[in-house]
mmCIF file of C-alpha atoms in Angstrom:
data_model
loop_
_atom_site.group_PDB
_atom_site.id
_atom_site.type_symbol
_atom_site.label_atom_id
_atom_site.label_comp_id
_atom_site.label_asym_id
_atom_site.label_seq_id
_atom_site.Cartn_x
_atom_site.Cartn_y
_atom_site.Cartn_z
ATOM 1 C CA MET A 949 0.000 0.000 0.000
ATOM 2 C CA ARG A 950 2.802 2.473 0.756
ATOM 3 C CA ASN A 951 0.132 5.108 1.420
ATOM 4 C CA THR A 952 0.305 5.672 5.140
ATOM 5 C CA ARG A 953 -2.410 8.318 4.984
ATOM 6 C CA VAL A 954 -4.920 5.712 3.778
ATOM 7 C CA ALA A 955 -3.646 3.195 6.341
ATOM 8 C CA LYS A 956 -4.120 5.740 9.125
ATOM 9 C CA ARG A 957 -7.682 6.454 7.984
ATOM 10 C CA TYR A 958 -8.600 2.773 7.996
ATOM 11 C CA ALA A 959 -6.917 2.278 11.367
ATOM 12 C CA LYS A 960 -8.742 5.288 12.800
ATOM 13 C CA ALA A 961 -12.048 3.930 11.500
ATOM 14 C CA LEU A 962 -11.354 0.582 13.191
ATOM 15 C CA MET A 963 -10.351 2.320 16.435
ATOM 16 C CA ASP A 964 -13.435 4.537 16.355
ATOM 17 C CA MET A 965 -15.660 1.477 15.922
ATOM 18 C CA ALA A 966 -13.825 -0.314 18.728
ATOM 19 C CA VAL A 967 -14.258 2.641 21.096
ATOM 20 C CA GLU A 968 -17.891 3.125 20.105
ATOM 21 C CA THR A 969 -18.724 -0.528 20.801
ATOM 22 C CA ASN A 970 -16.448 -0.688 23.881
ATOM 23 C CA GLN A 971 -14.321 -3.486 22.358
ATOM 24 C CA VAL A 972 -10.885 -1.850 22.202
ATOM 25 C CA GLU A 973 -9.024 -4.643 24.010
ATOM 26 C CA ALA A 974 -10.728 -7.382 21.967
ATOM 27 C CA ILE A 975 -9.885 -5.617 18.695
ATOM 28 C CA LYS A 976 -6.282 -5.057 19.865
ATOM 29 C CA HIS A 977 -5.998 -8.795 20.571
ATOM 30 C CA ASP A 978 -7.337 -9.535 17.067
ATOM 31 C CA VAL A 979 -4.874 -7.068 15.515
ATOM 32 C CA ASP A 980 -2.015 -8.835 17.317
ATOM 33 C CA GLN A 981 -3.225 -12.213 16.026
ATOM 34 C CA LEU A 982 -3.481 -10.872 12.477
ATOM 35 C CA ARG A 983 0.032 -9.441 12.698
ATOM 36 C CA MET A 984 1.477 -12.821 13.672
ATOM 37 C CA ALA A 985 -0.485 -14.640 10.960
ATOM 38 C CA THR A 986 0.293 -12.283 8.089
ATOM 39 C CA THR A 987 4.071 -12.590 8.114
ATOM 40 C CA GLY A 988 4.466 -15.483 5.690
ATOM 41 C CA GLU A 989 2.379 -17.166 3.044
ATOM 42 C CA LEU A 990 -0.834 -15.341 3.949
ATOM 43 C CA ASP A 991 0.894 -11.994 3.371
ATOM 44 C CA ARG A 992 1.928 -13.110 -0.111
ATOM 45 C CA VAL A 993 -1.616 -14.299 -0.840
ATOM 46 C CA LEU A 994 -3.146 -11.005 0.273
ATOM 47 C CA LYS A 995 -0.655 -8.972 -1.783
ATOM 48 C CA SER A 996 -0.995 -11.101 -4.899
ATOM 49 C CA PRO A 997 -2.692 -9.288 -7.781
ATOM 50 C CA ILE A 998 -3.418 -12.647 -9.431
ATOM 51 C CA ILE A 999 -5.676 -14.003 -6.686
ATOM 52 C CA ARG A 1000 -9.221 -12.663 -6.929
ATOM 53 C CA GLN A 1001 -10.875 -10.900 -4.027
ATOM 54 C CA ASP A 1002 -13.473 -13.627 -3.501
ATOM 55 C CA LYS A 1003 -10.670 -16.207 -3.147
ATOM 56 C CA LYS A 1004 -8.812 -13.958 -0.711
ATOM 57 C CA GLN A 1005 -12.014 -13.559 1.282
ATOM 58 C CA ALA A 1006 -12.542 -17.336 1.342
ATOM 59 C CA ILE A 1007 -8.952 -17.900 2.518
ATOM 60 C CA PHE A 1008 -9.289 -15.223 5.183
ATOM 61 C CA THR A 1009 -12.582 -16.725 6.399
ATOM 62 C CA ALA A 1010 -11.130 -20.248 6.416
ATOM 63 C CA ILE A 1011 -8.224 -19.118 8.587
ATOM 64 C CA PHE A 1012 -9.898 -16.613 10.897
ATOM 65 C CA GLY A 1013 -13.628 -17.441 10.689
ATOM 66 C CA GLY A 1014 -15.023 -17.559 14.219
ATOM 67 C CA LYS A 1015 -11.612 -16.858 15.796
ATOM 68 C CA LEU A 1016 -11.828 -13.084 15.633
ATOM 69 C CA ASN A 1017 -14.280 -10.570 16.998
ATOM 70 C CA GLN A 1018 -17.214 -10.067 14.631
ATOM 71 C CA LEU A 1019 -16.357 -6.386 14.233
ATOM 72 C CA THR A 1020 -12.794 -7.271 13.232
ATOM 73 C CA GLU A 1021 -13.974 -9.867 10.713
ATOM 74 C CA LEU A 1022 -16.394 -7.395 9.127
ATOM 75 C CA PHE A 1023 -13.739 -4.700 8.982
ATOM 76 C CA PHE A 1024 -11.204 -6.915 7.219
ATOM 77 C CA LYS A 1025 -13.896 -8.238 4.896
ATOM 78 C CA LEU A 1026 -14.481 -4.603 3.926
ATOM 79 C CA LEU A 1027 -10.729 -4.141 3.406
ATOM 80 C CA ILE A 1028 -10.635 -7.027 0.968
ATOM 81 C CA GLU A 1029 -13.771 -5.803 -0.854
ATOM 82 C CA LYS A 1030 -12.194 -2.348 -1.279
ATOM 83 C CA GLY A 1031 -8.879 -3.810 -2.485
ATOM 84 C CA ARG A 1032 -6.947 -2.464 0.511
ATOM 85 C CA GLU A 1033 -5.719 -5.830 1.828
ATOM 86 C CA VAL A 1034 -2.302 -5.042 0.361
ATOM 87 C CA GLY A 1035 -1.871 -2.412 3.047
ATOM 88 C CA LEU A 1036 -2.770 -4.677 5.955
ATOM 89 C CA PRO A 1037 0.646 -4.366 7.686
ATOM 90 C CA GLU A 1038 0.509 -0.562 7.523
ATOM 91 C CA ILE A 1039 -3.074 -0.546 8.826
ATOM 92 C CA LEU A 1040 -2.104 -2.827 11.717
ATOM 93 C CA ASP A 1041 0.887 -0.577 12.538
ATOM 94 C CA ALA A 1042 -1.291 2.530 12.450
ATOM 95 C CA PHE A 1043 -3.859 0.855 14.715
ATOM 96 C CA ASP A 1044 -1.096 -0.038 17.187
ATOM 97 C CA GLY A 1045 0.033 3.582 17.165
ATOM 98 C CA LEU A 1046 -3.484 4.784 17.935
ATOM 99 C CA TYR A 1047 -3.815 2.186 20.688
ATOM 100 C CA ARG A 1048 -0.534 3.255 22.301
ATOM 101 C CA GLN A 1049 -1.570 6.905 22.065
ATOM 102 C CA MET A 1050 -4.923 6.141 23.692
ATOM 103 C CA LYS A 1051 -3.324 4.134 26.511
ATOM 104 C CA GLY A 1052 -0.401 6.542 27.067
ATOM 105 C CA ILE A 1053 2.256 4.017 26.031
ATOM 106 C CA GLU A 1054 5.601 5.149 24.616
ATOM 107 C CA ILE A 1055 8.086 2.803 22.951
ATOM 108 C CA VAL A 1056 11.708 3.185 24.023
ATOM 109 C CA GLU A 1057 13.859 1.849 21.198
ATOM 110 C CA LEU A 1058 16.987 0.878 23.113
ATOM 111 C CA THR A 1059 20.100 0.156 21.050
ATOM 112 C CA THR A 1060 23.114 -1.328 22.812
ATOM 113 C CA ALA A 1061 26.401 -2.876 21.716
ATOM 114 C CA VAL A 1062 25.625 -6.120 23.548
ATOM 115 C CA PRO A 1063 22.385 -7.543 24.961
ATOM 116 C CA VAL A 1064 21.597 -6.042 28.369
ATOM 117 C CA SER A 1065 19.886 -7.492 31.402
ATOM 118 C CA ASP A 1066 16.327 -6.734 32.421
ATOM 119 C CA GLU A 1067 17.721 -4.857 35.407
ATOM 120 C CA VAL A 1068 19.615 -2.429 33.151
ATOM 121 C CA LYS A 1069 16.522 -1.923 30.978
ATOM 122 C CA ALA A 1070 14.420 -1.255 34.080
ATOM 123 C CA ASN A 1071 17.016 1.263 35.280
ATOM 124 C CA ILE A 1072 16.945 3.128 31.946
ATOM 125 C CA VAL A 1073 13.128 3.157 31.930
ATOM 126 C CA SER A 1074 13.147 4.394 35.542
ATOM 127 C CA ASN A 1075 15.448 7.279 34.621
ATOM 128 C CA PHE A 1076 13.269 8.280 31.655
ATOM 129 C CA SER A 1077 10.128 8.027 33.820
ATOM 130 C CA LYS A 1078 11.566 10.756 36.047
ATOM 131 C CA MET A 1079 11.562 13.211 33.138
ATOM 132 C CA PRO A 1080 8.433 15.418 33.097
ATOM 133 C CA GLU A 1081 7.495 14.569 29.494
ATOM 134 C CA TYR A 1082 7.435 10.820 30.251
ATOM 135 C CA ALA A 1083 6.242 10.848 33.879
ATOM 136 C CA SER A 1084 2.627 10.076 32.986
ATOM 137 C CA LYS A 1085 3.512 7.580 30.234
ATOM 138 C CA THR A 1086 3.983 3.840 30.341
ATOM 139 C CA LEU A 1087 7.371 3.098 28.777
ATOM 140 C CA VAL A 1088 7.913 -0.166 26.910
ATOM 141 C CA VAL A 1089 11.422 -1.189 25.812
ATOM 142 C CA LYS A 1090 12.183 -2.607 22.379
ATOM 143 C CA GLU A 1091 15.763 -3.772 22.386
ATOM 144 C CA LYS A 1092 18.154 -3.820 19.431
ATOM 145 C CA VAL A 1093 21.824 -4.808 19.366
ATOM 146 C CA ASP A 1094 24.240 -2.797 17.210
ATOM 147 C CA GLU A 1095 27.936 -3.436 17.811
ATOM 148 C CA SER A 1096 28.947 -0.301 15.913
ATOM 149 C CA ILE A 1097 28.041 1.954 18.866
ATOM 150 C CA LEU A 1098 30.936 0.302 20.773
ATOM 151 C CA GLY A 1099 29.328 0.743 24.211
ATOM 152 C CA GLY A 1100 26.752 2.751 26.090
ATOM 153 C CA PHE A 1101 23.306 3.037 24.533
ATOM 154 C CA LEU A 1102 21.029 4.918 22.188
ATOM 155 C CA ALA A 1103 17.434 5.443 23.307
ATOM 156 C CA GLN A 1104 14.824 6.787 20.943
ATOM 157 C CA ILE A 1105 11.424 7.775 22.262
ATOM 158 C CA GLY A 1106 9.173 9.130 19.561
ATOM 159 C CA ASP A 1107 11.228 11.663 17.648
ATOM 160 C CA GLN A 1108 13.740 12.287 20.457
ATOM 161 C CA LEU A 1109 17.099 10.498 20.415
ATOM 162 C CA TYR A 1110 19.248 10.196 23.530
ATOM 163 C CA ASP A 1111 22.774 9.231 22.525
ATOM 164 C CA ALA A 1112 24.924 7.947 25.383
ATOM 165 C CA SER A 1113 27.133 5.786 23.200
ATOM 166 C CA ILE A 1114 30.894 5.574 23.149
ATOM 167 C CA ARG A 1115 30.818 6.096 19.380
ATOM 168 C CA HIS A 1116 29.157 9.488 19.964
ATOM 169 C CA ASP A 1117 31.742 10.455 22.593
ATOM 170 C CA LEU A 1118 34.625 9.488 20.294
ATOM 171 C CA GLN A 1119 33.137 11.521 17.449
ATOM 172 C CA ALA A 1120 32.811 14.535 19.762
ATOM 173 C CA ILE A 1121 36.460 14.218 20.826
ATOM 174 C CA LYS A 1122 37.541 13.896 17.193
ATOM 175 C CA LYS A 1123 35.571 17.016 16.310
ATOM 176 C CA GLN A 1124 37.257 18.942 19.111
ATOM 177 C CA PHE A 1125 40.696 17.965 17.839
ATOM 178 C CA VAL A 1126 39.816 18.895 14.274
ATOM 179 C CA GLU A 1127 38.454 22.317 15.264
ATOM 180 C CA ASN A 1128 41.613 23.444 17.013
ATOM 181 C CA MET A 1129 44.402 21.098 17.845
ATOM 182 C CA TYR A 1130 46.244 23.577 20.077
ATOM 183 C CA ILE A 1131 43.411 24.654 22.351
ATOM 184 C CA GLN A 1132 42.437 22.007 24.771
ATOM 185 C CA LYS A 1133 38.646 21.724 24.911
ATOM 186 C CA ILE A 1134 38.433 18.059 25.810
ATOM 187 C CA ARG A 1135 36.127 17.474 28.718
#
């Protein structure tokens, strides 16, 4: 689909229906199930321009019929009828974003050079929770390992990046030397 604007509109429509019918948690559970199921062969079937919509609908019903909330089934039946099943991953992502926004959940994308313990993650989350902009939020850590940062960590929350990596410190020192080698400005 590549059109995130359309994906956001469909996700908002699903969220609005979920809120209106007081089924937000049930729909969120269904969205999580759909995400897990649409990572392999089903994703290729839904994106295939060769397979007709009625066949896609039959496959979807065979897999999920009776396993999802009725509202979710009707919504995704509508998606297939409108030819928007190609954008299912984007719609699911947009729905998750709306859900997190509604529940006050922020994702902390934590990048470290080596895997860290749960205690270290909890400590980082605790420190961010003390900041006024995150005090009322629930912080959830998504961990990523990137050896190129050498040590320390990078934490991205929304559009803010906190860089406490050794790579960043080394680049800062290098910049100081390049600016003026004779004046000592090293911390």
